[in-house]
mmCIF file of C-alpha atoms in Angstrom:
data_model
loop_
_atom_site.group_PDB
_atom_site.id
_atom_site.type_symbol
_atom_site.label_atom_id
_atom_site.label_comp_id
_atom_site.label_asym_id
_atom_site.label_seq_id
_atom_site.Cartn_x
_atom_site.Cartn_y
_atom_site.Cartn_z
ATOM 1 C CA UNK S 1 85.545 126.367 115.370
ATOM 2 C CA UNK S 2 89.208 125.519 115.851
ATOM 3 C CA UNK S 3 90.314 121.965 115.133
ATOM 4 C CA UNK S 4 93.137 120.312 116.991
ATOM 5 C CA UNK S 5 94.838 117.736 114.776
ATOM 6 C CA UNK S 6 97.582 115.432 116.048
ATOM 7 C CA UNK S 7 100.055 113.942 113.579
ATOM 8 C CA UNK S 8 101.309 110.765 115.180
ATOM 9 C CA UNK S 9 102.726 107.319 114.355
ATOM 10 C CA UNK S 10 104.404 105.510 117.224
ATOM 11 C CA UNK S 11 107.402 104.656 115.083
ATOM 12 C CA UNK S 12 110.058 107.272 114.403
ATOM 13 C CA UNK S 13 111.267 108.397 111.007
ATOM 14 C CA UNK S 14 108.053 107.680 109.108
ATOM 15 C CA UNK S 15 107.422 111.321 108.195
ATOM 16 C CA UNK S 16 105.434 112.969 110.994
ATOM 17 C CA UNK S 17 107.346 116.250 110.910
ATOM 18 C CA UNK S 18 107.509 116.382 107.112
ATOM 19 C CA UNK S 19 103.768 115.709 106.983
ATOM 20 C CA UNK S 20 102.935 118.240 109.717
ATOM 21 C CA UNK S 21 104.844 120.961 107.857
ATOM 22 C CA UNK S 22 103.480 120.017 104.431
ATOM 23 C CA UNK S 23 99.849 119.758 105.571
ATOM 24 C CA UNK S 24 100.141 122.902 107.700
ATOM 25 C CA UNK S 25 101.439 124.902 104.748
ATOM 26 C CA UNK S 26 98.825 123.416 102.412
ATOM 27 C CA UNK S 27 95.976 124.284 104.797
ATOM 28 C CA UNK S 28 97.380 127.790 105.352
ATOM 29 C CA UNK S 29 97.495 128.387 101.614
ATOM 30 C CA UNK S 30 93.734 127.853 101.435
ATOM 31 C CA UNK S 31 93.374 130.856 103.768
ATOM 32 C CA UNK S 32 92.976 128.917 107.005
ATOM 33 C CA UNK S 33 94.823 130.219 110.056
ATOM 34 C CA UNK S 34 97.213 127.421 110.961
ATOM 35 C CA UNK S 35 99.723 126.838 113.742
ATOM 36 C CA UNK S 36 102.012 123.820 113.760
ATOM 37 C CA UNK S 37 103.165 122.886 117.266
ATOM 38 C CA UNK S 38 106.320 120.837 117.802
ATOM 39 C CA UNK S 39 105.816 118.482 120.771
ATOM 40 C CA UNK S 40 109.170 116.766 120.375
ATOM 41 C CA UNK S 41 110.822 118.369 123.392
ATOM 42 C CA UNK S 42 114.550 117.726 123.401
ATOM 43 C CA UNK S 43 114.712 116.728 119.743
ATOM 44 C CA UNK S 44 112.972 119.561 117.985
ATOM 45 C CA UNK S 45 113.099 119.484 114.197
ATOM 46 C CA UNK S 46 109.973 121.133 112.896
ATOM 47 C CA UNK S 47 111.721 124.536 112.988
ATOM 48 C CA UNK S 48 114.436 123.129 110.739
ATOM 49 C CA UNK S 49 112.018 121.521 108.280
ATOM 50 C CA UNK S 50 110.107 124.812 108.075
ATOM 51 C CA UNK S 51 113.265 126.912 107.759
ATOM 52 C CA UNK S 52 112.718 128.882 110.972
ATOM 53 C CA UNK S 53 115.567 127.469 113.067
ATOM 54 C CA UNK S 54 117.316 130.834 113.367
ATOM 55 C CA UNK S 55 114.191 132.647 114.460
ATOM 56 C CA UNK S 56 113.468 130.595 117.596
ATOM 57 C CA UNK S 57 113.604 132.730 120.725
ATOM 58 C CA UNK S 58 110.994 131.237 123.034
ATOM 59 C CA UNK S 59 109.440 127.798 122.775
ATOM 60 C CA UNK S 60 106.520 125.612 123.872
ATOM 61 C CA UNK S 61 108.153 124.802 127.211
ATOM 62 C CA UNK S 62 108.664 128.517 127.985
ATOM 63 C CA UNK S 63 104.976 129.125 127.316
ATOM 64 C CA UNK S 64 103.801 126.065 129.245
ATOM 65 C CA UNK S 65 105.898 127.081 132.243
ATOM 66 C CA UNK S 66 104.776 130.693 132.041
ATOM 67 C CA UNK S 67 108.206 132.132 131.218
ATOM 68 C CA UNK S 68 107.015 133.624 127.941
ATOM 69 C CA UNK S 69 103.719 134.719 126.457
ATOM 70 C CA UNK S 70 102.283 132.695 123.589
ATOM 71 C CA UNK S 71 102.642 135.628 121.199
ATOM 72 C CA UNK S 72 106.362 135.838 121.975
ATOM 73 C CA UNK S 73 106.962 132.190 121.077
ATOM 74 C CA UNK S 74 104.880 132.002 117.891
ATOM 75 C CA UNK S 75 106.898 132.359 114.692
ATOM 76 C CA UNK S 76 105.047 133.518 111.627
ATOM 77 C CA UNK S 77 106.079 131.895 108.356
ATOM 78 C CA UNK S 78 107.746 134.271 105.901
ATOM 79 C CA UNK S 79 106.169 132.629 102.849
ATOM 80 C CA UNK S 80 102.566 132.127 103.960
ATOM 81 C CA UNK S 81 101.302 134.703 106.439
ATOM 82 C CA UNK S 82 98.476 132.519 107.778
ATOM 83 C CA UNK S 83 101.006 129.880 108.869
ATOM 84 C CA UNK S 84 102.715 129.944 112.283
ATOM 85 C CA UNK S 85 105.053 127.672 114.175
ATOM 86 C CA UNK S 86 105.309 127.020 117.892
ATOM 87 C CA UNK S 87 108.733 125.390 118.318
ATOM 88 C CA UNK S 88 109.720 122.773 120.882
ATOM 89 C CA UNK S 89 112.504 123.289 123.342
ATOM 90 C CA UNK S 90 115.914 121.841 122.527
ATOM 91 C CA UNK S 91 117.549 121.700 125.910
ATOM 92 C CA UNK S 92 115.114 121.024 128.704
ATOM 93 C CA UNK S 93 114.002 117.632 129.906
ATOM 94 C CA UNK S 94 110.903 115.848 128.668
ATOM 95 C CA UNK S 95 109.033 116.297 131.933
ATOM 96 C CA UNK S 96 109.017 120.047 131.282
ATOM 97 C CA UNK S 97 105.558 119.686 129.723
ATOM 98 C CA UNK S 98 102.711 119.332 132.192
ATOM 99 C CA UNK S 99 99.187 118.195 131.255
ATOM 100 C CA UNK S 100 97.696 121.374 132.749
ATOM 101 C CA UNK S 101 100.185 123.632 130.985
ATOM 102 C CA UNK S 102 99.587 121.969 127.626
ATOM 103 C CA UNK S 103 95.833 122.259 128.081
ATOM 104 C CA UNK S 104 96.153 125.983 128.793
ATOM 105 C CA UNK S 105 98.310 126.559 125.697
ATOM 106 C CA UNK S 106 95.977 124.535 123.446
ATOM 107 C CA UNK S 107 92.969 126.506 124.754
ATOM 108 C CA UNK S 108 94.751 129.751 124.016
ATOM 109 C CA UNK S 109 95.718 128.555 120.517
ATOM 110 C CA UNK S 110 92.090 127.573 119.821
ATOM 111 C CA UNK S 111 91.138 131.230 120.143
ATOM 112 C CA UNK S 112 93.712 132.405 117.613
ATOM 113 C CA UNK S 113 93.753 129.694 114.932
ATOM 114 C CA UNK S 114 91.479 127.555 112.776
ATOM 115 C CA UNK S 115 93.863 124.589 112.818
ATOM 116 C CA UNK S 116 96.256 123.511 115.544
ATOM 117 C CA UNK S 117 98.498 120.790 114.189
ATOM 118 C CA UNK S 118 100.374 118.922 116.920
ATOM 119 C CA UNK S 119 103.518 117.240 115.600
ATOM 120 C CA UNK S 120 103.961 114.299 117.977
ATOM 121 C CA UNK S 121 107.283 112.801 119.023
ATOM 122 C CA UNK S 122 107.837 109.112 118.269
ATOM 123 C CA UNK S 123 107.094 106.537 120.934
ATOM 124 C CA UNK S 124 104.154 106.068 123.272
ATOM 125 C CA UNK S 125 105.585 107.962 126.236
ATOM 126 C CA UNK S 126 104.576 111.246 127.834
ATOM 127 C CA UNK S 127 105.431 113.491 124.868
ATOM 128 C CA UNK S 128 103.326 111.450 122.471
ATOM 129 C CA UNK S 129 100.369 111.129 124.849
ATOM 130 C CA UNK S 130 100.458 114.876 125.616
ATOM 131 C CA UNK S 131 100.523 115.709 121.900
ATOM 132 C CA UNK S 132 97.364 113.640 121.287
ATOM 133 C CA UNK S 133 95.641 114.483 124.572
ATOM 134 C CA UNK S 134 93.457 117.393 123.355
ATOM 135 C CA UNK S 135 93.110 116.372 119.724
ATOM 136 C CA UNK S 136 89.776 116.439 117.916
ATOM 137 C CA UNK S 137 91.193 114.383 115.094
ATOM 138 C CA UNK S 138 94.316 112.421 114.315
ATOM 139 C CA UNK S 139 96.465 111.621 111.337
ATOM 140 C CA UNK S 140 98.308 108.342 111.760
ATOM 141 C CA UNK S 141 101.399 108.410 109.557
ATOM 142 C CA UNK S 142 102.356 104.922 108.393
ATOM 143 C CA UNK S 143 104.999 103.471 106.072
ATOM 144 C CA UNK S 144 104.168 100.283 104.147
ATOM 145 C CA UNK S 145 106.404 98.236 106.396
ATOM 146 C CA UNK S 146 105.619 95.761 109.198
ATOM 147 C CA UNK S 147 107.051 97.625 112.204
ATOM 148 C CA UNK S 148 105.398 100.890 111.219
ATOM 149 C CA UNK S 149 102.006 99.207 110.778
ATOM 150 C CA UNK S 150 102.331 97.476 114.134
ATOM 151 C CA UNK S 151 103.214 100.715 115.912
ATOM 152 C CA UNK S 152 100.352 102.526 114.175
ATOM 153 C CA UNK S 153 98.004 99.911 115.576
ATOM 154 C CA UNK S 154 99.276 100.652 119.090
ATOM 155 C CA UNK S 155 98.861 104.390 118.544
ATOM 156 C CA UNK S 156 95.284 103.905 117.305
ATOM 157 C CA UNK S 157 94.627 102.041 120.562
ATOM 158 C CA UNK S 158 95.996 104.986 122.551
ATOM 159 C CA UNK S 159 93.959 107.497 120.542
ATOM 160 C CA UNK S 160 90.858 105.493 121.450
ATOM 161 C CA UNK S 161 91.668 105.372 125.148
ATOM 162 C CA UNK S 162 93.995 108.159 126.329
ATOM 163 C CA UNK S 163 92.601 111.277 124.664
ATOM 164 C CA UNK S 164 90.177 113.698 126.313
ATOM 165 C CA UNK S 165 87.632 112.889 123.587
ATOM 166 C CA UNK S 166 87.891 109.142 124.179
ATOM 167 C CA UNK S 167 87.675 109.545 127.935
ATOM 168 C CA UNK S 168 84.476 111.569 127.620
ATOM 169 C CA UNK S 169 82.915 108.805 125.533
ATOM 170 C CA UNK S 170 83.293 110.468 122.147
ATOM 171 C CA UNK S 171 85.203 108.996 119.251
ATOM 172 C CA UNK S 172 88.243 110.738 117.895
ATOM 173 C CA UNK S 173 88.296 111.071 114.113
ATOM 174 C CA UNK S 174 91.276 109.103 112.762
ATOM 175 C CA UNK S 175 92.844 109.182 109.307
ATOM 176 C CA UNK S 176 95.606 107.110 107.809
ATOM 177 C CA UNK S 177 98.329 108.891 105.870
ATOM 178 C CA UNK S 178 100.470 106.416 103.993
ATOM 179 C CA UNK S 179 103.928 107.827 103.319
ATOM 180 C CA UNK S 180 107.025 106.605 101.484
ATOM 181 C CA UNK S 181 104.879 104.505 99.218
ATOM 182 C CA UNK S 182 106.794 102.953 96.359
ATOM 183 C CA UNK S 183 104.293 101.907 93.678
ATOM 184 C CA UNK S 184 106.837 99.828 91.793
ATOM 185 C CA UNK S 185 107.757 97.727 94.793
ATOM 186 C CA UNK S 186 104.101 97.350 95.784
ATOM 187 C CA UNK S 187 103.272 96.153 92.258
ATOM 188 C CA UNK S 188 106.068 93.582 92.434
ATOM 189 C CA UNK S 189 104.770 92.255 95.732
ATOM 190 C CA UNK S 190 107.774 93.530 97.664
ATOM 191 C CA UNK S 191 105.836 96.080 99.677
ATOM 192 C CA UNK S 192 102.559 95.927 101.573
ATOM 193 C CA UNK S 193 99.734 97.163 99.383
ATOM 194 C CA UNK S 194 97.404 100.026 100.299
ATOM 195 C CA UNK S 195 94.450 97.660 100.689
ATOM 196 C CA UNK S 196 96.428 95.335 102.965
ATOM 197 C CA UNK S 197 97.272 98.178 105.332
ATOM 198 C CA UNK S 198 93.742 99.585 105.274
ATOM 199 C CA UNK S 199 92.325 96.173 106.069
ATOM 200 C CA UNK S 200 94.733 95.660 108.954
ATOM 201 C CA UNK S 201 94.441 99.107 110.562
ATOM 202 C CA UNK S 202 90.764 99.669 109.707
ATOM 203 C CA UNK S 203 90.810 103.472 109.658
ATOM 204 C CA UNK S 204 89.953 105.635 106.628
ATOM 205 C CA UNK S 205 92.687 106.755 104.265
ATOM 206 C CA UNK S 206 93.366 110.495 103.841
ATOM 207 C CA UNK S 207 96.213 110.265 101.351
ATOM 208 C CA UNK S 208 99.087 108.305 99.862
ATOM 209 C CA UNK S 209 102.403 110.138 99.618
ATOM 210 C CA UNK S 210 104.758 108.545 97.108
ATOM 211 C CA UNK S 211 108.366 107.957 98.106
ATOM 212 C CA UNK S 212 110.164 110.805 96.388
ATOM 213 C CA UNK S 213 113.440 112.669 96.226
ATOM 214 C CA UNK S 214 111.454 115.907 96.282
ATOM 215 C CA UNK S 215 110.807 115.468 100.026
ATOM 216 C CA UNK S 216 114.520 115.457 100.892
ATOM 217 C CA UNK S 217 115.171 118.310 98.489
ATOM 218 C CA UNK S 218 112.571 120.444 100.264
ATOM 219 C CA UNK S 219 113.861 119.601 103.745
ATOM 220 C CA UNK S 220 117.435 120.424 102.677
ATOM 221 C CA UNK S 221 116.403 124.018 102.116
ATOM 222 C CA UNK S 222 113.950 124.247 105.030
ATOM 223 C CA UNK S 223 110.750 124.526 103.067
ATOM 224 C CA UNK S 224 107.571 122.438 103.436
ATOM 225 C CA UNK S 225 107.371 120.273 100.316
ATOM 226 C CA UNK S 226 103.991 121.768 99.436
ATOM 227 C CA UNK S 227 105.584 125.223 99.170
ATOM 228 C CA UNK S 228 108.904 124.163 97.678
ATOM 229 C CA UNK S 229 107.594 122.578 94.506
ATOM 230 C CA UNK S 230 103.773 122.529 94.467
ATOM 231 C CA UNK S 231 103.724 120.556 91.242
ATOM 232 C CA UNK S 232 105.774 117.558 92.429
ATOM 233 C CA UNK S 233 103.967 114.293 93.217
ATOM 234 C CA UNK S 234 104.323 114.376 97.043
ATOM 235 C CA UNK S 235 103.227 118.046 97.182
ATOM 236 C CA UNK S 236 100.138 117.273 95.117
ATOM 237 C CA UNK S 237 99.332 114.308 97.371
ATOM 238 C CA UNK S 238 99.705 116.473 100.500
ATOM 239 C CA UNK S 239 97.592 119.252 98.962
ATOM 240 C CA UNK S 240 94.817 116.785 98.182
ATOM 241 C CA UNK S 241 95.037 115.387 101.723
ATOM 242 C CA UNK S 242 94.708 118.913 103.154
ATOM 243 C CA UNK S 243 91.617 119.535 101.052
ATOM 244 C CA UNK S 244 90.133 116.257 102.279
ATOM 245 C CA UNK S 245 90.747 117.491 105.841
ATOM 246 C CA UNK S 246 88.654 120.538 104.948
ATOM 247 C CA UNK S 247 85.844 118.218 103.935
ATOM 248 C CA UNK S 248 86.267 118.162 100.188
ATOM 249 C CA UNK S 249 85.687 114.892 98.388
ATOM 250 C CA UNK S 250 88.655 114.120 96.193
ATOM 251 C CA UNK S 251 89.260 110.646 94.893
ATOM 252 C CA UNK S 252 92.403 109.020 96.279
ATOM 253 C CA UNK S 253 94.577 107.811 93.449
ATOM 254 C CA UNK S 254 97.089 105.105 94.288
ATOM 255 C CA UNK S 255 100.397 106.256 92.821
ATOM 256 C CA UNK S 256 101.467 104.142 89.894
ATOM 257 C CA UNK S 257 104.900 103.383 88.589
ATOM 258 C CA UNK S 258 106.284 105.578 85.883
ATOM 259 C CA UNK S 259 107.003 103.257 82.996
ATOM 260 C CA UNK S 260 110.218 103.961 81.226
ATOM 261 C CA UNK S 261 111.225 102.189 78.062
ATOM 262 C CA UNK S 262 113.758 100.119 79.988
ATOM 263 C CA UNK S 263 111.243 99.083 82.640
ATOM 264 C CA UNK S 264 108.762 98.143 79.953
ATOM 265 C CA UNK S 265 111.362 95.974 78.322
ATOM 266 C CA UNK S 266 112.662 94.329 81.447
ATOM 267 C CA UNK S 267 109.654 94.575 83.749
ATOM 268 C CA UNK S 268 111.686 96.275 86.461
ATOM 269 C CA UNK S 269 112.332 99.829 87.480
ATOM 270 C CA UNK S 270 115.669 100.983 86.209
ATOM 271 C CA UNK S 271 117.505 103.138 88.701
ATOM 272 C CA UNK B 1 124.158 82.808 97.506
ATOM 273 C CA UNK B 2 124.033 80.032 94.974
ATOM 274 C CA UNK B 3 122.913 80.620 91.456
ATOM 275 C CA UNK B 4 119.893 78.409 92.100
ATOM 276 C CA UNK B 5 118.832 80.553 95.037
ATOM 277 C CA UNK B 6 119.260 83.710 93.033
ATOM 278 C CA UNK B 7 116.672 82.563 90.530
ATOM 279 C CA UNK B 8 114.171 80.928 92.874
ATOM 280 C CA UNK B 9 114.275 83.360 95.814
ATOM 281 C CA UNK B 10 110.839 84.916 96.032
ATOM 282 C CA UNK B 11 110.624 88.683 95.717
ATOM 283 C CA UNK B 12 106.958 88.475 96.521
ATOM 284 C CA UNK B 13 107.354 88.992 100.265
ATOM 285 C CA UNK B 14 104.444 91.391 100.884
ATOM 286 C CA UNK B 15 101.886 88.594 101.442
ATOM 287 C CA UNK B 16 104.128 87.188 104.181
ATOM 288 C CA UNK B 17 104.283 90.626 105.826
ATOM 289 C CA UNK B 18 100.524 90.904 105.661
ATOM 290 C CA UNK B 19 99.938 87.486 107.189
ATOM 291 C CA UNK B 20 102.448 88.023 109.987
ATOM 292 C CA UNK B 21 100.879 91.375 110.859
ATOM 293 C CA UNK B 22 97.352 90.019 110.887
ATOM 294 C CA UNK B 23 98.304 87.231 113.280
ATOM 295 C CA UNK B 24 100.373 89.448 115.550
ATOM 296 C CA UNK B 25 97.880 92.293 115.775
ATOM 297 C CA UNK B 26 94.949 89.997 116.494
ATOM 298 C CA UNK B 27 96.927 88.761 119.465
ATOM 299 C CA UNK B 28 98.134 92.183 120.620
ATOM 300 C CA UNK B 29 94.716 93.803 120.369
ATOM 301 C CA UNK B 30 93.241 91.095 122.563
ATOM 302 C CA UNK B 31 95.812 91.873 125.246
ATOM 303 C CA UNK B 32 96.177 95.637 125.185
ATOM 304 C CA UNK B 33 94.069 97.801 127.450
ATOM 305 C CA UNK B 34 91.496 95.111 127.960
ATOM 306 C CA UNK B 35 93.187 93.153 130.720
ATOM 307 C CA UNK B 36 92.096 95.861 133.171
ATOM 308 C CA UNK B 37 88.501 95.598 132.040
ATOM 309 C CA UNK B 38 88.526 91.822 132.467
ATOM 310 C CA UNK B 39 89.830 92.180 136.027
ATOM 311 C CA UNK B 40 87.205 94.791 136.958
ATOM 312 C CA UNK B 41 84.419 92.703 135.431
ATOM 313 C CA UNK B 42 85.637 89.627 137.262
ATOM 314 C CA UNK B 43 85.546 91.437 140.623
ATOM 315 C CA UNK B 44 82.103 92.938 140.111
ATOM 316 C CA UNK B 45 80.497 89.800 138.718
ATOM 317 C CA UNK B 46 81.970 87.853 141.599
ATOM 318 C CA UNK B 47 80.538 90.306 144.130
ATOM 319 C CA UNK B 48 77.036 90.023 142.660
ATOM 320 C CA UNK B 49 77.039 86.238 142.605
ATOM 321 C CA UNK B 50 78.593 85.979 146.052
ATOM 322 C CA UNK B 51 75.560 87.780 147.468
ATOM 323 C CA UNK B 52 73.399 84.815 146.551
ATOM 324 C CA UNK B 53 75.587 81.733 146.449
ATOM 325 C CA UNK B 54 78.908 81.004 148.021
ATOM 326 C CA UNK B 55 81.421 80.443 145.271
ATOM 327 C CA UNK B 56 85.054 79.591 145.086
ATOM 328 C CA UNK B 57 87.048 82.587 143.813
ATOM 329 C CA UNK B 58 89.412 80.255 142.041
ATOM 330 C CA UNK B 59 86.583 78.814 139.955
ATOM 331 C CA UNK B 60 85.690 82.063 138.205
ATOM 332 C CA UNK B 61 87.087 82.876 134.809
ATOM 333 C CA UNK B 62 86.371 86.058 132.855
ATOM 334 C CA UNK B 63 87.824 86.283 129.392
ATOM 335 C CA UNK B 64 87.622 89.011 126.753
ATOM 336 C CA UNK B 65 88.375 87.913 123.237
ATOM 337 C CA UNK B 66 88.325 89.195 119.729
ATOM 338 C CA UNK B 67 87.635 87.248 116.602
ATOM 339 C CA UNK B 68 87.787 89.338 113.460
ATOM 340 C CA UNK B 69 85.249 92.111 113.893
ATOM 341 C CA UNK B 70 83.452 90.422 116.795
ATOM 342 C CA UNK B 71 84.355 90.871 120.456
ATOM 343 C CA UNK B 72 83.343 88.246 122.970
ATOM 344 C CA UNK B 73 82.987 88.247 126.740
ATOM 345 C CA UNK B 74 83.248 84.799 128.211
ATOM 346 C CA UNK B 75 82.274 84.208 131.837
ATOM 347 C CA UNK B 76 82.831 80.815 133.325
ATOM 348 C CA UNK B 77 81.765 80.252 136.926
ATOM 349 C CA UNK B 78 81.673 76.938 138.641
ATOM 350 C CA UNK B 79 78.982 76.832 141.327
ATOM 351 C CA UNK B 80 79.452 74.115 143.916
ATOM 352 C CA UNK B 81 76.642 71.548 144.234
ATOM 353 C CA UNK B 82 76.285 72.320 147.944
ATOM 354 C CA UNK B 83 75.510 75.990 147.321
ATOM 355 C CA UNK B 84 72.585 75.162 145.034
ATOM 356 C CA UNK B 85 71.153 72.508 147.341
ATOM 357 C CA UNK B 86 71.286 74.960 150.254
ATOM 358 C CA UNK B 87 69.090 77.475 148.440
#
């Protein structure tokens, strides 16, 4: 049965779009039929991260408003043929999405795909609540930083109250994805530790993505990091997270600092 | 920045972040979404009690709280002496 997964955070810039693209590609590579839906109407970026920006003809708003058929708006990835993208609109206003229209599109997507990954906009307004509305499960993307953790807490509250699942008395499955984690700074007590964040937010961890230059390198060329360089640390962490989503049990390893000779000598990371 | 500060300034700021978050979120969780529930409960509890004893609406206090993993519902109703004597 199709799973609707929302990737959300409250705070902007923590890595929702990067994570949606990376997890979508990782799931698709296991043979699952995956669509990643950009809900950030007005500020679409998923197409750019996935390298499909020049292939957008119709978008989510066109489909919601009945101006285009779903099949016309879906863009199939050129690298992984089980991966598709439903882009957001760039120009229209945020009220272009209606709850009924979104429900219809999600129902239609459920028939075609195994995974529907909804890339939520930042904030707690309409776009974010519509992205989470029909979700079966949620990934809360959090940076080890106070404002991100606070906003994640708000989003968890919304997931537990404003989703269809919550309103019908069921619980929505929630997972924490910790991104931009810098093991060196955490070890030096400069950054919130994994256990601190888990204790505060009290939802299970699905993965820890280390802060890495590889993520920017992949986005520069419009390729999900899991496809760009599957052997780099963030790609491996995303791949493991995707397999955990599929129900596999893989131990979560907290990234550790690479010790160079200089850092061993001086006890600090040398840039 | 003085040389003294440079050497003594603590880099170990994560515990402060953790403590500030724990305090703040405990407070915010108690407020968010639950204020509606407290108001509804207050109205309904009031209606039930008012059927049997006349009470002063001002003397009813319904409070939802959270302490760690435990949630509490506190209901404080002052019943006037006269109402009890009458029954």
